[in-house]
Coordinates of N, CA and C in Angstrom, one line a residue:
X1 N 35.3 26.6 -0.4 CA 34.7 26.3 0.8 C 33.3 26.8 0.9
X2 N 33.1 28.1 0.5 CA 31.7 28.7 0.6 C 30.8 28.0 -0.4
X3 N 31.2 27.6 -1.6 CA 30.3 26.9 -2.5 C 29.9 25.5 -2.0
X4 N 30.7 24.9 -1.2 CA 30.3 23.6 -0.7 C 29.2 23.7 0.4
X5 N 29.3 24.7 1.2 CA 28.3 25.0 2.2 C 27.0 25.4 1.6
X6 N 27.1 26.2 0.6 CA 25.9 26.7 -0.1 C 25.2 25.5 -0.8
X7 N 26.0 24.6 -1.4 CA 25.4 23.4 -2.0 C 24.7 22.5 -1.0
X8 N 25.3 22.3 0.1 CA 24.6 21.5 1.2 C 23.4 22.3 1.7
X9 N 23.5 23.6 1.8 CA 22.4 24.4 2.3 C 21.2 24.3 1.4
X10 N 21.4 24.2 0.1 CA 20.3 24.0 -0.9 C 19.8 22.6 -1.0
X11 N 20.8 21.7 -0.9 CA 20.5 20.2 -1.1 C 19.7 19.6 0.1
X12 N 20.1 20.0 1.3 CA 19.5 19.4 2.5 C 18.0 19.7 2.6
X13 N 17.4 20.9 2.4 CA 16.0 21.1 2.5 C 15.2 20.3 1.4
X14 N 15.9 20.2 0.2 CA 15.2 19.5 -0.9 C 15.1 18.0 -0.5
X15 N 16.2 17.4 0.0 CA 16.2 16.0 0.4 C 15.2 15.8 1.5
X16 N 15.2 16.6 2.5 CA 14.2 16.5 3.6 C 12.8 16.6 3.1
X17 N 12.5 17.5 2.2 CA 11.2 17.6 1.6 C 10.8 16.4 0.8
X18 N 11.7 15.9 0.1 CA 11.4 14.7 -0.8 C 11.2 13.4 0.1
X19 N 11.8 13.4 1.3 CA 11.6 12.2 2.1 C 10.1 12.1 2.6
X20 N 9.4 13.2 2.6 CA 8.0 13.1 3.0 C 7.2 12.5 1.9
X21 N 7.6 12.5 0.6 CA 6.9 11.9 -0.5 C 7.1 10.4 -0.5
X22 N 8.0 9.8 0.2 CA 8.3 8.4 0.1 C 7.4 7.6 1.0
X23 N 6.4 8.2 1.7 CA 5.6 7.4 2.6 C 4.4 6.9 1.8
X24 N 4.3 5.6 1.6 CA 3.2 5.0 0.8 C 2.6 4.0 1.7
X25 N 1.4 4.3 2.3 CA 0.8 3.3 3.2 C -0.6 3.0 2.6
X26 N -0.9 1.8 2.4 CA -2.2 1.4 1.8 C -3.4 1.9 2.6
X27 N -3.2 2.0 3.9 CA -4.3 2.4 4.8 C -4.7 3.8 4.7
X28 N -3.7 4.7 4.3 CA -4.0 6.1 4.3 C -4.1 6.6 2.9
X29 N -4.9 6.0 2.0 CA -5.1 6.5 0.7 C -6.2 7.5 0.8
X30 N -6.3 8.4 -0.2 CA -7.4 9.4 -0.2 C -8.8 8.8 -0.2
X31 N -8.9 7.6 -0.9 CA -10.2 7.0 -0.9 C -10.6 6.5 0.5
X32 N -9.7 5.9 1.2 CA -10.0 5.5 2.6 C -10.3 6.7 3.5
X33 N -9.5 7.8 3.3 CA -9.8 9.0 4.1 C -11.2 9.5 3.8
X34 N -11.6 9.5 2.5 CA -12.9 10.0 2.2 C -14.0 9.1 2.7
X35 N -13.8 7.8 2.6 CA -14.8 6.9 3.2 C -14.9 7.0 4.7
X36 N -13.8 7.3 5.4 CA -13.9 7.6 6.8 C -14.7 8.8 7.1
X37 N -14.6 9.8 6.3 CA -15.4 11.0 6.5 C -16.8 10.8 6.2
X38 N -17.1 10.0 5.2 CA -18.5 9.7 4.9 C -19.2 8.9 6.0
X39 N -18.5 8.0 6.6 CA -19.0 7.1 7.6 C -19.9 6.1 7.0
X40 N -20.7 5.5 7.9 CA -21.7 4.5 7.4 C -21.1 3.2 7.2
X41 N -21.7 2.4 6.3 CA -21.3 1.0 6.1 C -20.0 0.9 5.3
X42 N -19.7 1.8 4.5 CA -18.5 1.7 3.7 C -17.2 2.0 4.5
X43 N -17.4 2.7 5.6 CA -16.2 3.0 6.4 C -15.9 1.9 7.4
X44 N -16.8 0.9 7.6 CA -16.5 -0.1 8.5 C -15.5 -1.1 8.0
X45 N -14.8 -1.8 8.9 CA -13.8 -2.8 8.6 C -14.5 -4.0 7.9
X46 N -13.9 -4.5 6.9 CA -14.5 -5.7 6.2 C -14.0 -7.0 6.9
X47 N -14.7 -8.1 6.8 CA -14.2 -9.3 7.3 C -13.1 -9.8 6.5
X48 N -12.2 -10.6 7.0 CA -11.1 -11.1 6.2 C -11.5 -12.0 5.1
X49 N -10.8 -12.1 4.0 CA -11.2 -12.9 2.9 C -11.2 -14.4 3.3
X50 N -12.0 -15.2 2.6 CA -12.0 -16.6 2.9 C -10.7 -17.3 2.5
X51 N -10.2 -18.2 3.4 CA -9.0 -18.9 3.1 C -7.7 -18.1 3.4
X52 N -7.9 -17.1 4.2 CA -6.7 -16.2 4.6 C -5.6 -17.0 5.3
X53 N -6.0 -17.9 6.2 CA -5.1 -18.7 7.0 C -4.6 -19.9 6.4
X54 N -5.1 -20.3 5.2 CA -4.7 -21.5 4.5 C -3.5 -21.3 3.7
X55 N -2.7 -22.4 3.4 CA -1.5 -22.2 2.6 C -1.9 -21.9 1.1
X56 N -1.0 -21.3 0.4 CA -1.3 -21.0 -1.0 C -1.4 -22.3 -1.8
X57 N -2.4 -22.4 -2.7 CA -2.5 -23.6 -3.5 C -1.4 -23.8 -4.5
X58 N -1.0 -25.1 -4.7 CA 0.0 -25.4 -5.7 C -0.7 -25.6 -7.0
X59 N -0.2 -24.9 -8.0 CA -0.9 -24.9 -9.3 C -0.6 -26.3 -10.0
X60 N 0.5 -26.9 -9.7 CA 0.8 -28.2 -10.3 C 0.0 -29.3 -9.8
X61 N -0.7 -29.2 -8.7 CA -1.5 -30.3 -8.2 C -3.0 -30.2 -8.7
X62 N -3.3 -29.3 -9.5 CA -4.7 -29.1 -10.0 C -5.0 -30.2 -11.1
X63 N -6.2 -30.6 -11.3 CA -6.5 -31.6 -12.3 C -6.3 -31.0 -13.7
X64 N -5.8 -31.8 -14.6 CA -5.5 -31.3 -16.0 C -6.7 -31.4 -16.9
X65 N -7.7 -32.3 -16.6 CA -8.9 -32.4 -17.4 C -10.1 -31.9 -16.5
X66 N -11.0 -31.3 -17.2 CA -12.2 -30.8 -16.4 C -13.0 -32.0 -16.0
X67 N -13.7 -31.9 -14.8 CA -14.5 -33.0 -14.3 C -15.7 -33.3 -15.2
X68 N -16.2 -34.5 -15.3 CA -17.3 -34.9 -16.1 C -18.6 -34.4 -15.3
X69 N -19.4 -33.8 -16.1 CA -20.7 -33.3 -15.5 C -21.9 -34.1 -15.9

């Protein structure tokens, strides 16, 4: 009985500590954090990429031969 409690007593802090390592958010990378500290143009939000709202192109509908120039 005592060994079981001791095992949980050691296992629980390790599991709780490791749960903090599972947070991976692309917004909170060290590079973004550093750019936020630097400020200026690099820290500003970028415009969305062109074609963001358009559907993904179908590869099978592209021409097989290059166009004549």
